[in-house]
Amino acid sequence: ILMLCGLQGSGKTTTCGKLARMLRDRDRKPMLVAADLQRPAAIHQLHVLGEQLGIPVYSQEGATDAVAVCQAGVKQARSAGAQVVILDTA
């Protein structure tokens, strides 16, 4: 499980996509978790990146608890057989 944390505008969401692509290219099965609930566009951005890369993205519409989203995302990743979970936080 990789959790990206940092200041707003530091490139966490973009880096999540880059990490996921690198892992996929190394024959790993990543899953992205959209837990940046402070910037709604981050969730959409992560879904767009996931779609472009062919990597699944977990999110919860209307969520207010980032910890709960991360926990549910990790649980979903385990059931989907993901080898690496990348948490995009605020």
mmCIF file of N, CA and C in Angstrom:
data_model
loop_
_atom_site.group_PDB
_atom_site.id
_atom_site.type_symbol
_atom_site.label_atom_id
_atom_site.label_comp_id
_atom_site.label_asym_id
_atom_site.label_seq_id
_atom_site.Cartn_x
_atom_site.Cartn_y
_atom_site.Cartn_z
ATOM 1 N N ILE A 1 0.856 -1.175 0.000
ATOM 2 C CA ILE A 1 0.000 0.000 0.000
ATOM 3 C C ILE A 1 0.897 1.231 0.000
ATOM 4 N N LEU A 2 0.663 2.103 -0.981
ATOM 5 C CA LEU A 2 1.396 3.359 -1.068
ATOM 6 C C LEU A 2 0.417 4.498 -0.831
ATOM 7 N N MET A 3 0.736 5.401 0.106
ATOM 8 C CA MET A 3 -0.116 6.555 0.366
ATOM 9 C C MET A 3 0.653 7.811 0.005
ATOM 10 N N LEU A 4 0.087 8.593 -0.906
ATOM 11 C CA LEU A 4 0.722 9.847 -1.276
ATOM 12 C C LEU A 4 0.096 10.975 -0.479
ATOM 13 N N CYS A 5 0.940 11.705 0.241
ATOM 14 C CA CYS A 5 0.511 12.819 1.075
ATOM 15 C C CYS A 5 1.353 14.037 0.711
ATOM 16 N N GLY A 6 0.774 15.207 0.813
ATOM 17 C CA GLY A 6 1.531 16.418 0.528
ATOM 18 C C GLY A 6 0.619 17.612 0.410
ATOM 19 N N LEU A 7 1.229 18.755 0.145
ATOM 20 C CA LEU A 7 0.484 19.998 0.022
ATOM 21 C C LEU A 7 -0.346 20.020 -1.243
ATOM 22 N N GLN A 8 -1.410 20.824 -1.236
ATOM 23 C CA GLN A 8 -2.238 20.968 -2.423
ATOM 24 C C GLN A 8 -1.394 21.530 -3.563
ATOM 25 N N GLY A 9 -1.577 20.969 -4.740
ATOM 26 C CA GLY A 9 -0.851 21.450 -5.904
ATOM 27 C C GLY A 9 0.547 20.901 -6.043
ATOM 28 N N SER A 10 0.884 19.892 -5.232
ATOM 29 C CA SER A 10 2.248 19.350 -5.286
ATOM 30 C C SER A 10 2.394 18.212 -6.297
ATOM 31 N N GLY A 11 1.293 17.803 -6.946
ATOM 32 C CA GLY A 11 1.368 16.790 -7.988
ATOM 33 C C GLY A 11 1.105 15.370 -7.536
ATOM 34 N N LYS A 12 0.402 15.198 -6.425
ATOM 35 C CA LYS A 12 0.134 13.853 -5.899
ATOM 36 C C LYS A 12 -0.692 13.007 -6.861
ATOM 37 N N THR A 13 -1.760 13.576 -7.400
ATOM 38 C CA THR A 13 -2.655 12.804 -8.275
ATOM 39 C C THR A 13 -1.931 12.378 -9.542
ATOM 40 N N THR A 14 -1.182 13.277 -10.129
ATOM 41 C CA THR A 14 -0.411 12.946 -11.327
ATOM 42 C C THR A 14 0.636 11.882 -11.014
ATOM 43 N N THR A 15 1.280 11.999 -9.873
ATOM 44 C CA THR A 15 2.285 11.022 -9.465
ATOM 45 C C THR A 15 1.660 9.653 -9.238
ATOM 46 N N CYS A 16 0.439 9.620 -8.716
ATOM 47 C CA CYS A 16 -0.273 8.339 -8.555
ATOM 48 C C CYS A 16 -0.394 7.645 -9.899
ATOM 49 N N GLY A 17 -0.782 8.390 -10.916
ATOM 50 C CA GLY A 17 -0.903 7.817 -12.256
ATOM 51 C C GLY A 17 0.426 7.319 -12.785
ATOM 52 N N LYS A 18 1.478 8.091 -12.559
ATOM 53 C CA LYS A 18 2.809 7.689 -13.033
ATOM 54 C C LYS A 18 3.288 6.431 -12.315
ATOM 55 N N LEU A 19 3.057 6.355 -11.007
ATOM 56 C CA LEU A 19 3.437 5.157 -10.245
ATOM 57 C C LEU A 19 2.660 3.934 -10.730
ATOM 58 N N ALA A 20 1.362 4.120 -10.948
ATOM 59 C CA ALA A 20 0.524 3.010 -11.406
ATOM 60 C C ALA A 20 1.004 2.510 -12.771
ATOM 61 N N ARG A 21 1.341 3.429 -13.663
ATOM 62 C CA ARG A 21 1.824 3.037 -14.992
ATOM 63 C C ARG A 21 3.144 2.276 -14.871
ATOM 64 N N MET A 22 4.045 2.763 -14.021
ATOM 65 C CA MET A 22 5.330 2.093 -13.832
ATOM 66 C C MET A 22 5.119 0.670 -13.299
ATOM 67 N N LEU A 23 4.243 0.533 -12.317
ATOM 68 C CA LEU A 23 3.976 -0.782 -11.744
ATOM 69 C C LEU A 23 3.345 -1.717 -12.775
ATOM 70 N N ARG A 24 2.390 -1.197 -13.534
ATOM 71 C CA ARG A 24 1.748 -1.999 -14.588
ATOM 72 C C ARG A 24 2.778 -2.461 -15.611
ATOM 73 N N ASP A 25 3.684 -1.560 -15.981
ATOM 74 C CA ASP A 25 4.719 -1.904 -16.958
ATOM 75 C C ASP A 25 5.698 -2.941 -16.419
ATOM 76 N N ARG A 26 5.738 -3.084 -15.100
ATOM 77 C CA ARG A 26 6.603 -4.094 -14.464
ATOM 78 C C ARG A 26 5.797 -5.322 -14.056
ATOM 79 N N ASP A 27 4.703 -5.535 -14.749
ATOM 80 C CA ASP A 27 3.840 -6.714 -14.559
ATOM 81 C C ASP A 27 3.256 -6.837 -13.158
ATOM 82 N N ARG A 28 2.952 -5.706 -12.541
ATOM 83 C CA ARG A 28 2.234 -5.680 -11.273
ATOM 84 C C ARG A 28 0.804 -5.268 -11.571
ATOM 85 N N LYS A 29 -0.091 -5.551 -10.643
ATOM 86 C CA LYS A 29 -1.494 -5.190 -10.829
ATOM 87 C C LYS A 29 -1.872 -4.118 -9.795
ATOM 88 N N PRO A 30 -1.787 -2.824 -10.182
ATOM 89 C CA PRO A 30 -2.121 -1.762 -9.237
ATOM 90 C C PRO A 30 -3.598 -1.397 -9.248
ATOM 91 N N MET A 31 -4.028 -0.758 -8.178
ATOM 92 C CA MET A 31 -5.352 -0.149 -8.120
ATOM 93 C C MET A 31 -5.184 1.219 -7.478
ATOM 94 N N LEU A 32 -5.863 2.212 -8.017
ATOM 95 C CA LEU A 32 -5.830 3.570 -7.489
ATOM 96 C C LEU A 32 -7.047 3.805 -6.608
ATOM 97 N N VAL A 33 -6.842 4.543 -5.505
ATOM 98 C CA VAL A 33 -7.941 4.890 -4.608
ATOM 99 C C VAL A 33 -8.022 6.407 -4.515
ATOM 100 N N ALA A 34 -9.166 6.960 -4.885
ATOM 101 C CA ALA A 34 -9.376 8.402 -4.885
ATOM 102 C C ALA A 34 -9.867 8.850 -3.508
ATOM 103 N N ALA A 35 -8.930 9.294 -2.667
ATOM 104 C CA ALA A 35 -9.275 9.712 -1.308
ATOM 105 C C ALA A 35 -8.955 11.184 -1.063
ATOM 106 N N ASP A 36 -8.717 11.954 -2.129
ATOM 107 C CA ASP A 36 -8.539 13.402 -1.986
ATOM 108 C C ASP A 36 -9.925 14.022 -2.039
ATOM 109 N N LEU A 37 -10.533 14.160 -0.882
ATOM 110 C CA LEU A 37 -11.906 14.656 -0.803
ATOM 111 C C LEU A 37 -11.962 16.174 -0.685
ATOM 112 N N GLN A 38 -10.794 16.826 -0.612
ATOM 113 C CA GLN A 38 -10.736 18.278 -0.526
ATOM 114 C C GLN A 38 -10.870 18.928 -1.899
ATOM 115 N N ARG A 39 -10.425 18.232 -2.926
ATOM 116 C CA ARG A 39 -10.454 18.776 -4.289
ATOM 117 C C ARG A 39 -11.257 17.810 -5.159
ATOM 118 N N PRO A 40 -12.538 18.085 -5.365
ATOM 119 C CA PRO A 40 -13.396 17.169 -6.130
ATOM 120 C C PRO A 40 -12.842 16.839 -7.512
ATOM 121 N N ALA A 41 -12.142 17.763 -8.129
ATOM 122 C CA ALA A 41 -11.575 17.495 -9.457
ATOM 123 C C ALA A 41 -10.507 16.414 -9.397
ATOM 124 N N ALA A 42 -9.913 16.183 -8.232
ATOM 125 C CA ALA A 42 -8.881 15.148 -8.096
ATOM 126 C C ALA A 42 -9.476 13.765 -8.332
ATOM 127 N N ILE A 43 -10.695 13.550 -7.883
ATOM 128 C CA ILE A 43 -11.347 12.255 -8.073
ATOM 129 C C ILE A 43 -11.583 12.021 -9.563
ATOM 130 N N HIS A 44 -12.113 13.032 -10.224
ATOM 131 C CA HIS A 44 -12.339 12.924 -11.673
ATOM 132 C C HIS A 44 -11.016 12.729 -12.409
ATOM 133 N N GLN A 45 -9.995 13.494 -12.015
ATOM 134 C CA GLN A 45 -8.674 13.395 -12.649
ATOM 135 C C GLN A 45 -8.114 11.980 -12.508
ATOM 136 N N LEU A 46 -8.245 11.389 -11.324
ATOM 137 C CA LEU A 46 -7.731 10.044 -11.105
ATOM 138 C C LEU A 46 -8.497 9.023 -11.952
ATOM 139 N N HIS A 47 -9.806 9.207 -12.084
ATOM 140 C CA HIS A 47 -10.600 8.310 -12.939
ATOM 141 C C HIS A 47 -10.173 8.427 -14.400
ATOM 142 N N VAL A 48 -9.902 9.629 -14.850
ATOM 143 C CA VAL A 48 -9.443 9.825 -16.231
ATOM 144 C C VAL A 48 -8.097 9.144 -16.431
ATOM 145 N N LEU A 49 -7.176 9.338 -15.489
ATOM 146 C CA LEU A 49 -5.861 8.696 -15.586
ATOM 147 C C LEU A 49 -6.002 7.170 -15.586
ATOM 148 N N GLY A 50 -6.822 6.657 -14.685
ATOM 149 C CA GLY A 50 -7.034 5.213 -14.616
ATOM 150 C C GLY A 50 -7.596 4.663 -15.909
ATOM 151 N N GLU A 51 -8.547 5.383 -16.491
ATOM 152 C CA GLU A 51 -9.145 4.938 -17.756
ATOM 153 C C GLU A 51 -8.105 4.948 -18.872
ATOM 154 N N GLN A 52 -7.305 5.993 -18.935
ATOM 155 C CA GLN A 52 -6.272 6.092 -19.975
ATOM 156 C C GLN A 52 -5.239 4.978 -19.854
ATOM 157 N N LEU A 53 -4.931 4.594 -18.609
ATOM 158 C CA LEU A 53 -3.899 3.591 -18.360
ATOM 159 C C LEU A 53 -4.452 2.167 -18.262
ATOM 160 N N GLY A 54 -5.773 2.033 -18.197
ATOM 161 C CA GLY A 54 -6.362 0.709 -18.025
ATOM 162 C C GLY A 54 -6.169 0.166 -16.623
ATOM 163 N N ILE A 55 -6.192 1.067 -15.644
ATOM 164 C CA ILE A 55 -5.984 0.697 -14.243
ATOM 165 C C ILE A 55 -7.251 1.045 -13.467
ATOM 166 N N PRO A 56 -7.770 0.113 -12.654
ATOM 167 C CA PRO A 56 -9.000 0.396 -11.913
ATOM 168 C C PRO A 56 -8.807 1.477 -10.856
ATOM 169 N N VAL A 57 -9.878 2.246 -10.644
ATOM 170 C CA VAL A 57 -9.883 3.317 -9.639
ATOM 171 C C VAL A 57 -11.079 3.110 -8.727
ATOM 172 N N TYR A 58 -10.834 3.166 -7.430
ATOM 173 C CA TYR A 58 -11.912 3.054 -6.446
ATOM 174 C C TYR A 58 -12.221 4.451 -5.903
ATOM 175 N N SER A 59 -13.494 4.780 -5.832
ATOM 176 C CA SER A 59 -13.914 6.036 -5.211
ATOM 177 C C SER A 59 -15.314 5.847 -4.647
ATOM 178 N N GLN A 60 -15.693 6.770 -3.772
ATOM 179 C CA GLN A 60 -17.038 6.750 -3.189
ATOM 180 C C GLN A 60 -17.657 8.120 -3.415
ATOM 181 N N GLU A 61 -18.719 8.156 -4.195
ATOM 182 C CA GLU A 61 -19.387 9.430 -4.468
ATOM 183 C C GLU A 61 -19.993 9.993 -3.185
ATOM 184 N N GLY A 62 -19.734 11.263 -2.938
ATOM 185 C CA GLY A 62 -20.296 11.944 -1.777
ATOM 186 C C GLY A 62 -19.617 11.618 -0.456
ATOM 187 N N ALA A 63 -18.497 10.928 -0.493
ATOM 188 C CA ALA A 63 -17.793 10.555 0.741
ATOM 189 C C ALA A 63 -17.252 11.790 1.462
ATOM 190 N N THR A 64 -17.190 11.712 2.782
ATOM 191 C CA THR A 64 -16.642 12.816 3.579
ATOM 192 C C THR A 64 -15.514 12.346 4.494
ATOM 193 N N ASP A 65 -15.310 11.042 4.588
ATOM 194 C CA ASP A 65 -14.284 10.485 5.473
ATOM 195 C C ASP A 65 -13.215 9.784 4.632
ATOM 196 N N ALA A 66 -12.065 10.446 4.489
ATOM 197 C CA ALA A 66 -10.990 9.909 3.646
ATOM 198 C C ALA A 66 -10.447 8.587 4.187
ATOM 199 N N VAL A 67 -10.402 8.439 5.502
ATOM 200 C CA VAL A 67 -9.903 7.197 6.096
ATOM 201 C C VAL A 67 -10.811 6.030 5.706
ATOM 202 N N ALA A 68 -12.123 6.255 5.770
ATOM 203 C CA ALA A 68 -13.078 5.203 5.402
ATOM 204 C C ALA A 68 -12.943 4.857 3.920
ATOM 205 N N VAL A 69 -12.708 5.850 3.071
ATOM 206 C CA VAL A 69 -12.527 5.598 1.641
ATOM 207 C C VAL A 69 -11.276 4.747 1.424
ATOM 208 N N CYS A 70 -10.202 5.085 2.119
ATOM 209 C CA CYS A 70 -8.957 4.311 1.987
ATOM 210 C C CYS A 70 -9.157 2.871 2.439
ATOM 211 N N GLN A 71 -9.817 2.692 3.574
ATOM 212 C CA GLN A 71 -10.048 1.340 4.091
ATOM 213 C C GLN A 71 -10.910 0.524 3.127
ATOM 214 N N ALA A 72 -11.970 1.128 2.619
ATOM 215 C CA ALA A 72 -12.834 0.428 1.673
ATOM 216 C C ALA A 72 -12.096 0.153 0.367
ATOM 217 N N GLY A 73 -11.249 1.090 -0.050
ATOM 218 C CA GLY A 73 -10.467 0.910 -1.269
ATOM 219 C C GLY A 73 -9.488 -0.246 -1.156
ATOM 220 N N VAL A 74 -8.838 -0.361 -0.020
ATOM 221 C CA VAL A 74 -7.898 -1.468 0.205
ATOM 222 C C VAL A 74 -8.655 -2.795 0.207
ATOM 223 N N LYS A 75 -9.816 -2.809 0.840
ATOM 224 C CA LYS A 75 -10.638 -4.028 0.860
ATOM 225 C C LYS A 75 -11.051 -4.419 -0.560
ATOM 226 N N GLN A 76 -11.480 -3.433 -1.357
ATOM 227 C CA GLN A 76 -11.870 -3.686 -2.745
ATOM 228 C C GLN A 76 -10.681 -4.184 -3.561
ATOM 229 N N ALA A 77 -9.526 -3.582 -3.339
ATOM 230 C CA ALA A 77 -8.319 -3.987 -4.074
ATOM 231 C C ALA A 77 -7.961 -5.437 -3.775
ATOM 232 N N ARG A 78 -8.089 -5.823 -2.518
ATOM 233 C CA ARG A 78 -7.792 -7.215 -2.146
ATOM 234 C C ARG A 78 -8.737 -8.172 -2.861
ATOM 235 N N SER A 79 -10.049 -7.832 -2.872
ATOM 236 C CA SER A 79 -10.989 -8.734 -3.542
ATOM 237 C C SER A 79 -10.806 -8.745 -5.046
ATOM 238 N N ALA A 80 -10.257 -7.676 -5.601
ATOM 239 C CA ALA A 80 -10.035 -7.618 -7.052
ATOM 240 C C ALA A 80 -8.686 -8.224 -7.445
ATOM 241 N N GLY A 81 -7.890 -8.616 -6.450
ATOM 242 C CA GLY A 81 -6.601 -9.233 -6.740
ATOM 243 C C GLY A 81 -5.484 -8.256 -7.071
ATOM 244 N N ALA A 82 -5.660 -6.989 -6.695
ATOM 245 C CA ALA A 82 -4.599 -5.998 -6.928
ATOM 246 C C ALA A 82 -3.393 -6.310 -6.046
ATOM 247 N N GLN A 83 -2.218 -6.125 -6.600
ATOM 248 C CA GLN A 83 -0.987 -6.378 -5.851
ATOM 249 C C GLN A 83 -0.490 -5.134 -5.128
ATOM 250 N N VAL A 84 -0.804 -3.961 -5.683
ATOM 251 C CA VAL A 84 -0.368 -2.701 -5.097
ATOM 252 C C VAL A 84 -1.556 -1.744 -5.074
ATOM 253 N N VAL A 85 -1.770 -1.091 -3.925
ATOM 254 C CA VAL A 85 -2.827 -0.098 -3.797
ATOM 255 C C VAL A 85 -2.165 1.258 -3.631
ATOM 256 N N ILE A 86 -2.592 2.229 -4.449
ATOM 257 C CA ILE A 86 -2.042 3.583 -4.377
ATOM 258 C C ILE A 86 -3.165 4.500 -3.901
ATOM 259 N N LEU A 87 -2.968 5.088 -2.714
ATOM 260 C CA LEU A 87 -3.956 5.967 -2.112
ATOM 261 C C LEU A 87 -3.618 7.414 -2.429
ATOM 262 N N ASP A 88 -4.504 8.101 -3.127
ATOM 263 C CA ASP A 88 -4.334 9.518 -3.434
ATOM 264 C C ASP A 88 -5.099 10.318 -2.383
ATOM 265 N N THR A 89 -4.386 10.969 -1.480
ATOM 266 C CA THR A 89 -5.012 11.701 -0.383
ATOM 267 C C THR A 89 -4.849 13.211 -0.556
ATOM 268 N N ALA A 90 -5.509 13.957 0.329
ATOM 269 C CA ALA A 90 -5.406 15.421 0.293
ATOM 270 C C ALA A 90 -4.287 15.884 1.222
#
